[in-house]
mmCIF file of C-alpha atoms in Angstrom:
data_model
loop_
_atom_site.group_PDB
_atom_site.id
_atom_site.type_symbol
_atom_site.label_atom_id
_atom_site.label_comp_id
_atom_site.label_asym_id
_atom_site.label_seq_id
_atom_site.Cartn_x
_atom_site.Cartn_y
_atom_site.Cartn_z
ATOM 1 C CA MET A 668 97.916 106.069 81.110
ATOM 2 C CA ILE A 669 100.047 105.474 83.920
ATOM 3 C CA ARG A 670 97.896 102.191 84.701
ATOM 4 C CA GLY A 671 98.797 101.088 80.899
ATOM 5 C CA PHE A 672 102.541 101.829 81.180
ATOM 6 C CA PHE A 673 102.773 99.646 84.657
ATOM 7 C CA ARG A 674 100.629 97.022 83.118
ATOM 8 C CA LEU A 675 103.126 96.839 80.055
ATOM 9 C CA LEU A 676 105.935 96.942 82.366
ATOM 10 C CA GLY A 677 104.140 94.012 84.133
ATOM 11 C CA LEU A 678 103.523 92.147 81.132
ATOM 12 C CA LEU A 679 107.482 92.474 79.879
ATOM 13 C CA LEU A 680 108.591 91.564 83.431
ATOM 14 C CA LEU A 681 106.652 88.160 83.198
ATOM 15 C CA ALA A 682 107.572 87.703 79.475
ATOM 16 C CA GLY A 683 111.061 88.167 80.970
ATOM 17 C CA GLY A 684 110.583 85.717 83.891
ATOM 18 C CA PHE A 685 109.140 83.114 81.009
ATOM 19 C CA VAL A 686 112.427 83.681 79.011
ATOM 20 C CA PHE A 687 114.758 83.031 81.863
ATOM 21 C CA MET A 688 112.807 79.700 82.611
ATOM 22 C CA VAL A 689 113.441 78.633 79.392
ATOM 23 C CA TYR A 690 116.848 79.593 79.553
ATOM 24 C CA ASP A 691 117.534 77.793 82.653
ATOM 25 C CA GLY A 692 115.469 74.477 81.593
ATOM 26 C CA ALA A 693 117.650 74.601 78.105
ATOM 27 C CA ARG A 694 120.792 74.433 80.423
ATOM 28 C CA TRP A 695 118.938 71.628 82.396
ATOM 29 C CA VAL A 696 118.503 69.512 79.491
ATOM 30 C CA ALA A 697 122.023 70.263 78.051
ATOM 31 C CA ASP A 698 123.997 69.855 81.468
ATOM 32 C CA GLN A 699 121.791 67.443 83.470
ATOM 33 C CA THR A 700 121.996 69.738 86.256
ATOM 34 C CA LEU A 701 119.405 72.051 87.779
ATOM 35 C CA ARG A 702 120.749 75.215 88.586
ATOM 36 C CA PHE A 703 118.934 78.081 88.055
ATOM 37 C CA THR A 704 120.100 81.543 87.550
ATOM 38 C CA ARG A 705 119.984 84.084 90.630
ATOM 39 C CA PHE A 706 118.633 87.270 90.635
ATOM 40 C CA GLY A 707 121.389 88.653 92.322
ATOM 41 C CA GLN A 708 123.884 87.579 90.129
ATOM 42 C CA PHE A 709 121.960 88.429 86.963
ATOM 43 C CA TRP A 710 121.761 92.232 88.475
ATOM 44 C CA ASN A 711 125.483 92.142 89.101
ATOM 45 C CA ASP A 712 125.885 90.974 85.512
ATOM 46 C CA ILE A 713 123.930 93.685 84.050
ATOM 47 C CA HIS A 714 125.166 96.383 86.243
ATOM 48 C CA GLN A 715 127.557 95.672 89.164
ATOM 49 C CA SER A 716 127.926 99.196 90.560
ATOM 50 C CA SER A 717 124.115 99.937 90.918
ATOM 51 C CA GLN A 718 123.908 96.687 93.124
ATOM 52 C CA GLN A 719 126.443 98.011 95.351
ATOM 53 C CA ALA A 720 125.036 101.451 95.572
ATOM 54 C CA PHE A 721 121.881 100.268 96.165
ATOM 55 C CA ARG A 722 122.941 98.034 99.206
ATOM 56 C CA ALA A 723 124.802 101.148 100.441
ATOM 57 C CA TRP A 724 121.491 103.079 100.629
ATOM 58 C CA VAL A 725 119.531 100.304 102.238
ATOM 59 C CA GLU A 726 122.468 99.713 105.102
ATOM 60 C CA SER A 727 122.454 103.602 105.544
ATOM 61 C CA HIS A 728 118.556 103.800 106.324
ATOM 62 C CA ALA A 729 117.645 100.342 107.297
ATOM 63 C CA PRO A 730 120.549 97.751 107.861
ATOM 64 C CA TRP A 731 118.112 94.823 108.877
ATOM 65 C CA LEU A 732 116.318 95.499 105.695
ATOM 66 C CA TRP A 733 119.354 93.918 103.699
ATOM 67 C CA THR A 734 119.773 90.860 105.463
ATOM 68 C CA SER A 735 116.165 89.567 106.428
ATOM 69 C CA VAL A 736 114.522 90.852 103.187
ATOM 70 C CA ILE A 737 116.562 91.870 100.205
ATOM 71 C CA ARG A 738 119.306 89.082 100.391
ATOM 72 C CA VAL A 739 116.452 86.791 100.388
ATOM 73 C CA ILE A 740 114.991 87.841 97.193
ATOM 74 C CA LEU A 741 118.643 88.346 95.557
ATOM 75 C CA ASP A 742 119.112 84.438 96.082
ATOM 76 C CA GLN A 743 115.797 83.552 94.550
ATOM 77 C CA PRO A 744 115.750 82.277 90.641
ATOM 78 C CA VAL A 745 115.102 85.408 87.995
ATOM 79 C CA PHE A 746 112.179 83.845 86.414
ATOM 80 C CA ALA A 747 110.387 83.664 89.998
ATOM 81 C CA VAL A 748 111.212 87.233 91.107
ATOM 82 C CA MET A 749 110.395 88.952 87.384
ATOM 83 C CA GLY A 750 107.362 86.798 87.294
ATOM 84 C CA ILE A 751 105.890 87.583 90.730
ATOM 85 C CA ILE A 752 106.704 91.009 90.108
ATOM 86 C CA GLY A 753 105.019 91.368 86.867
ATOM 87 C CA ILE A 754 101.755 89.360 88.159
ATOM 88 C CA LEU A 755 101.626 91.868 91.073
ATOM 89 C CA LEU A 756 102.009 94.803 88.703
ATOM 90 C CA MET A 757 99.360 93.450 86.449
ATOM 91 C CA LEU A 758 96.733 92.615 89.178
ATOM 92 C CA LEU A 759 97.412 96.256 90.882
ATOM 93 C CA PHE A 760 96.719 98.176 87.817
ATOM 94 C CA ARG A 761 94.137 96.376 86.168
ATOM 95 C CA PRO A 762 91.325 97.957 84.513
ATOM 96 C CA ARG A 763 88.793 98.972 86.818
ATOM 97 C CA LYS A 764 85.536 97.139 86.806
ATOM 98 C CA PRO A 765 82.472 98.986 84.315
ATOM 99 C CA LEU A 766 79.569 100.054 86.928
ATOM 100 C CA ILE A 767 76.624 98.252 86.465
ATOM 101 C CA GLY A 768 73.393 100.340 85.840
ATOM 102 C CA TYR A 769 73.726 104.240 85.638
ATOM 103 C CA SER A 770 74.351 106.605 88.490
ATOM 104 C CA ARG A 771 73.036 110.040 88.876
ATOM 105 C CA SER A 772 75.539 112.825 88.728
#
């Protein structure tokens, strides 16, 4: 049941990444300038205080992690981050391969 939930979450994230790719593409067609929506800006638009609380938590536990990893992820386009996380969730929680033949128990 948990596996199905995480696969559904991965599928929703993948669909959200596709929506943002279409959104950025439509903005490119309209403005004739290629500008991607950054993940940090999207998170800031959704809930600013949670991003600040997450930053304070990460900096209190591992300050090097914020500058080297998290900040790089926040500067990436939304469609890439959501798409990669969605694909990883779908691959990690895919159904098990059926056994070939039978086994004695």
